[in-house]
PDB file of C-alpha atoms in Angstrom:
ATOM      1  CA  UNK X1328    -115.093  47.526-137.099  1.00 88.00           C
ATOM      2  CA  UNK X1329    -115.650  50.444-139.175  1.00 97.00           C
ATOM      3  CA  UNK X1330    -118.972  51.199-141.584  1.00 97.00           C
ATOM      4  CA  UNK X1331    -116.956  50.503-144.499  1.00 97.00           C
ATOM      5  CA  UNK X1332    -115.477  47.243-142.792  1.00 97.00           C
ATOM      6  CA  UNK X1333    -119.624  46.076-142.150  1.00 97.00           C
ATOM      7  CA  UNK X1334    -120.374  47.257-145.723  1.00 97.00           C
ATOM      8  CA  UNK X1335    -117.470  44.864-147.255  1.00 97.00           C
ATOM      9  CA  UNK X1336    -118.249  41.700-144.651  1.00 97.00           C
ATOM     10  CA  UNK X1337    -122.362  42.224-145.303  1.00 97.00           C
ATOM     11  CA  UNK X1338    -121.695  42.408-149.294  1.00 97.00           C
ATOM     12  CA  UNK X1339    -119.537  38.672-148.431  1.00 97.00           C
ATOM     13  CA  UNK X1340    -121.929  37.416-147.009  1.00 98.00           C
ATOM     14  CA  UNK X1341    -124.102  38.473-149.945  1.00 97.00           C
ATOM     15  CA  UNK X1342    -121.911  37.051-152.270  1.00 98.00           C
ATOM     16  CA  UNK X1343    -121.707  33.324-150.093  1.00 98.00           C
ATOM     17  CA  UNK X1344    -125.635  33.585-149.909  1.00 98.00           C
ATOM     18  CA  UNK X1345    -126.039  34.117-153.583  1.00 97.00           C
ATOM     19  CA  UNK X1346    -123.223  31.558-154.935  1.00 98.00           C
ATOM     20  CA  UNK X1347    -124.858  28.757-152.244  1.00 98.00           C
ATOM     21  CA  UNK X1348    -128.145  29.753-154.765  1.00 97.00           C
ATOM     22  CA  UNK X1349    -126.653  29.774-158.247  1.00 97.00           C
ATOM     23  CA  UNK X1350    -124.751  26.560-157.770  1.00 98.00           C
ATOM     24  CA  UNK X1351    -128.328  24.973-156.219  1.00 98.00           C
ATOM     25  CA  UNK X1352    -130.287  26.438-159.400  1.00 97.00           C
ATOM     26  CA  UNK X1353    -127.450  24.951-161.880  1.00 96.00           C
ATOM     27  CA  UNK X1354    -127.454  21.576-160.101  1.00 97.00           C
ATOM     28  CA  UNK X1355    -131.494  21.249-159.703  1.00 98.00           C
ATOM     29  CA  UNK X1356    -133.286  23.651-161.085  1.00 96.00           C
ATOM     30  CA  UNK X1357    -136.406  22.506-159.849  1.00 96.00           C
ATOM     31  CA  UNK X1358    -134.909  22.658-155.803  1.00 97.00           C
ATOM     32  CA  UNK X1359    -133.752  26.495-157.154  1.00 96.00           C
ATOM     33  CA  UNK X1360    -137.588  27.196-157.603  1.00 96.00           C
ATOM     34  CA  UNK X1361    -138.585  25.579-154.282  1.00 96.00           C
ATOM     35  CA  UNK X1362    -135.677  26.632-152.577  1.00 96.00           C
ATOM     36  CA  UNK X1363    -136.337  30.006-153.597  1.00 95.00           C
ATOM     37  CA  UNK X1364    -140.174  29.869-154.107  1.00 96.00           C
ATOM     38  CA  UNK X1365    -139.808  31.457-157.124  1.00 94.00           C
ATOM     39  CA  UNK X1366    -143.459  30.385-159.341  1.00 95.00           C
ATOM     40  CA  UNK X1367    -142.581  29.975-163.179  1.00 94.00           C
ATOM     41  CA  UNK X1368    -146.069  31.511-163.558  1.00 96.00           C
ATOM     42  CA  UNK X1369    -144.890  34.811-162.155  1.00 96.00           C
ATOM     43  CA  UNK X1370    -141.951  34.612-164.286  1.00 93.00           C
ATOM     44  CA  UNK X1371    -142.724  37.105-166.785  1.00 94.00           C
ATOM     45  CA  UNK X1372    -142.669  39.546-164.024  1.00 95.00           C
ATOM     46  CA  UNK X1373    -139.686  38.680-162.627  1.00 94.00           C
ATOM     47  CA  UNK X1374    -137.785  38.922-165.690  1.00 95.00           C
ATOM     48  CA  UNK X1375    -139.050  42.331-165.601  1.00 96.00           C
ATOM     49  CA  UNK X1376    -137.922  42.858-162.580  1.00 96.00           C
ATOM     50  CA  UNK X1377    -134.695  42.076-163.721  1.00 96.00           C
ATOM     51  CA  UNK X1378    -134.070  44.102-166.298  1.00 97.00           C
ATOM     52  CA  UNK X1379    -135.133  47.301-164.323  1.00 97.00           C
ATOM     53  CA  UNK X1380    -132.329  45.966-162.013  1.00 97.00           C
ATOM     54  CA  UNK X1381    -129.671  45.752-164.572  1.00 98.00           C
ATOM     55  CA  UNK X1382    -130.787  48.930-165.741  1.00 98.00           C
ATOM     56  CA  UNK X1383    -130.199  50.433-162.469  1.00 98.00           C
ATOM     57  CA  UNK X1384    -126.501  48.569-162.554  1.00 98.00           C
ATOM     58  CA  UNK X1385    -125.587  49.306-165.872  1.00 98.00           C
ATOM     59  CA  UNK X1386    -126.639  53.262-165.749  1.00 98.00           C
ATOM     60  CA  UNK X1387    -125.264  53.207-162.224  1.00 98.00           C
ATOM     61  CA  UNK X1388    -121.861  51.795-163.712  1.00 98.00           C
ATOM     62  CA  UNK X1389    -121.656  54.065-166.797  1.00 98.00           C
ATOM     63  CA  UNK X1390    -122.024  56.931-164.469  1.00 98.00           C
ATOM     64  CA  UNK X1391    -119.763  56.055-162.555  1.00 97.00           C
ATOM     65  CA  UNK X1392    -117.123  55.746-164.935  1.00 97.00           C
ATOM     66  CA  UNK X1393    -114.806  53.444-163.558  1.00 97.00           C
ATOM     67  CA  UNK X1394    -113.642  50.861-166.890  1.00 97.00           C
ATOM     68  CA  UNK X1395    -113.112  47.997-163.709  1.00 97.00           C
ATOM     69  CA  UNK X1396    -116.572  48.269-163.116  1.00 98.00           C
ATOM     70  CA  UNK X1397    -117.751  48.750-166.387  1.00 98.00           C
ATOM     71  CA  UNK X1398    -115.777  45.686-167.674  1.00 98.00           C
ATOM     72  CA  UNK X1399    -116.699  43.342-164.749  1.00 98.00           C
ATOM     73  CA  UNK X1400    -120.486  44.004-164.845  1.00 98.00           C
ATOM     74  CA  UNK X1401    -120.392  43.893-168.647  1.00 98.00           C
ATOM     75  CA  UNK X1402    -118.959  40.557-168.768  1.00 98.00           C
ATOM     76  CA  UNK X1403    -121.886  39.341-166.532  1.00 98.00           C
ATOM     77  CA  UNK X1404    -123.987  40.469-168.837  1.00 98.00           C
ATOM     78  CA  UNK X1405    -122.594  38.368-171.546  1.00 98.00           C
ATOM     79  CA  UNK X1406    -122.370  35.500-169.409  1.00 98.00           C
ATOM     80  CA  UNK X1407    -125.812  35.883-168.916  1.00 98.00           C
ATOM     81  CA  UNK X1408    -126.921  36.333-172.489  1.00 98.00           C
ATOM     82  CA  UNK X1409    -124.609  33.240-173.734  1.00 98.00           C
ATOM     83  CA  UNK X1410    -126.006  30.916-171.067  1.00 97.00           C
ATOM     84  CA  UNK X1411    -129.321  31.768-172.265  1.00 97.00           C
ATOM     85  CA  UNK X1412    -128.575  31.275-175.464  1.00 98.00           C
ATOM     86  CA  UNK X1413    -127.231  27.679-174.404  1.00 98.00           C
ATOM     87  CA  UNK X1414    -130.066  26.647-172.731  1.00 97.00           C
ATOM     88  CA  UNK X1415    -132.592  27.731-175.709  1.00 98.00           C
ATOM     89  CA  UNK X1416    -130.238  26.103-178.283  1.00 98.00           C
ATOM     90  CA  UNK X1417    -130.645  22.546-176.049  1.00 97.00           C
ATOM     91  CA  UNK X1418    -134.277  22.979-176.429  1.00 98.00           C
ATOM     92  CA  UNK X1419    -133.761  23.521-180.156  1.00 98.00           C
ATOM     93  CA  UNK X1420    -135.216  27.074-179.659  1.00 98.00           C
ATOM     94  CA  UNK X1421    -133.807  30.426-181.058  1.00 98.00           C
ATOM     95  CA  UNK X1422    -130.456  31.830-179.877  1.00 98.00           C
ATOM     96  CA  UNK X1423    -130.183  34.874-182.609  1.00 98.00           C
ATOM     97  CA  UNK X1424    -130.975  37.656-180.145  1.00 98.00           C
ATOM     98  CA  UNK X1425    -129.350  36.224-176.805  1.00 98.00           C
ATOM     99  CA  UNK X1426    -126.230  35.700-178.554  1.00 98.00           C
ATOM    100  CA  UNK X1427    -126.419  39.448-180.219  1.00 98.00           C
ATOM    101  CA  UNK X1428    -126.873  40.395-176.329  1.00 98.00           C
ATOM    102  CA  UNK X1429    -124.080  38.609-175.538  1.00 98.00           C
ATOM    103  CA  UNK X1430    -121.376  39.610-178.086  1.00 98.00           C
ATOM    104  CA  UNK X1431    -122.381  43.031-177.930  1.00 98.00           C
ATOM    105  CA  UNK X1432    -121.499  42.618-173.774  1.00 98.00           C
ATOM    106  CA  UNK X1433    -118.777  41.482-174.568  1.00 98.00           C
ATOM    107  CA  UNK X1434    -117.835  44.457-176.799  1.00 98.00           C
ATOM    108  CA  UNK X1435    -118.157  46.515-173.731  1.00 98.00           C
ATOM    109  CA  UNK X1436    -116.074  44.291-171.963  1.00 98.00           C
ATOM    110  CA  UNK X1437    -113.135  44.692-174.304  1.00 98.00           C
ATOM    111  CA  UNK X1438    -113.398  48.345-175.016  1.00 98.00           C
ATOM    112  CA  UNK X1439    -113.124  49.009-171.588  1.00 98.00           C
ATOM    113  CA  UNK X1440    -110.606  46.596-170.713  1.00 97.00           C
ATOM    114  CA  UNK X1441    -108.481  48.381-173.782  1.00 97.00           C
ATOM    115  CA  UNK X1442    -109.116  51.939-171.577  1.00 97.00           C
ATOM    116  CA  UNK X1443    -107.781  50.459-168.985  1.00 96.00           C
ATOM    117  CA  UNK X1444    -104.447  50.261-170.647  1.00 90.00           C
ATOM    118  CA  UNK X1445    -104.200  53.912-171.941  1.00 88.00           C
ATOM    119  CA  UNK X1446    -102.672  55.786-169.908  1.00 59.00           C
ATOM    120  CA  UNK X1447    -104.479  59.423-169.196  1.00 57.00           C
TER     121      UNK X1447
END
């Protein structure tokens, strides 16, 4: 098998290891957090975390410059930022500035889903 070949089955993997998690932290929450001994104490700093690591995918993707990319990480982003914005409007909290995150995503999105039918 070849280096690239390793790189694509490892990043599967990744991907079957990190589905088997989201679909445990949408179906129980709680198991998510004990599955993944995650402390909501500590959560602060793992949103933190986070965003340094979108940061790192987002400038990473812009530099990059390839509108597949760009449009598929993009639209994470404004699944993210909608999905928070459902959860806070269930607990009757505000949703102004996750759903701002999320259409402006979703801008992106479009934009360079429009580049990718121009032809250079």
């Amino acid at each position: 098998m070849s280096w690239a070949g390793l790189a694509i089955a490892l990043s599967g993997a990744g991907v079957l290891v990190t589905g088997a998690l989201a679909a445990l932290f949408l179906r129980d929450p709680v198991a998510g957090m004990v599955a993944t001994t995650h402390r909501a104490e500590q959560l602060p700093q793992v949103m933190a975390n986070r965003y340094v690591a979108m940061l790192v995918l987002a400038l990473g993707a812009t530099l990059y410059g390839d509108m597949k990319v760009i449009a598929l990480l993009f639209a994470a982003f404004s699944y993210m930022a909608f999905h928070d914005a459902w959860i806070y409007a269930r607990a009757g909290q505000a949703v102004a500035k996750h759903i701002g995150a999320g259409i402006a995503a979703l801008i992106v999105v479009v934009v360079a889903s429009l580049a990718m039918g121009q032809s250079v």
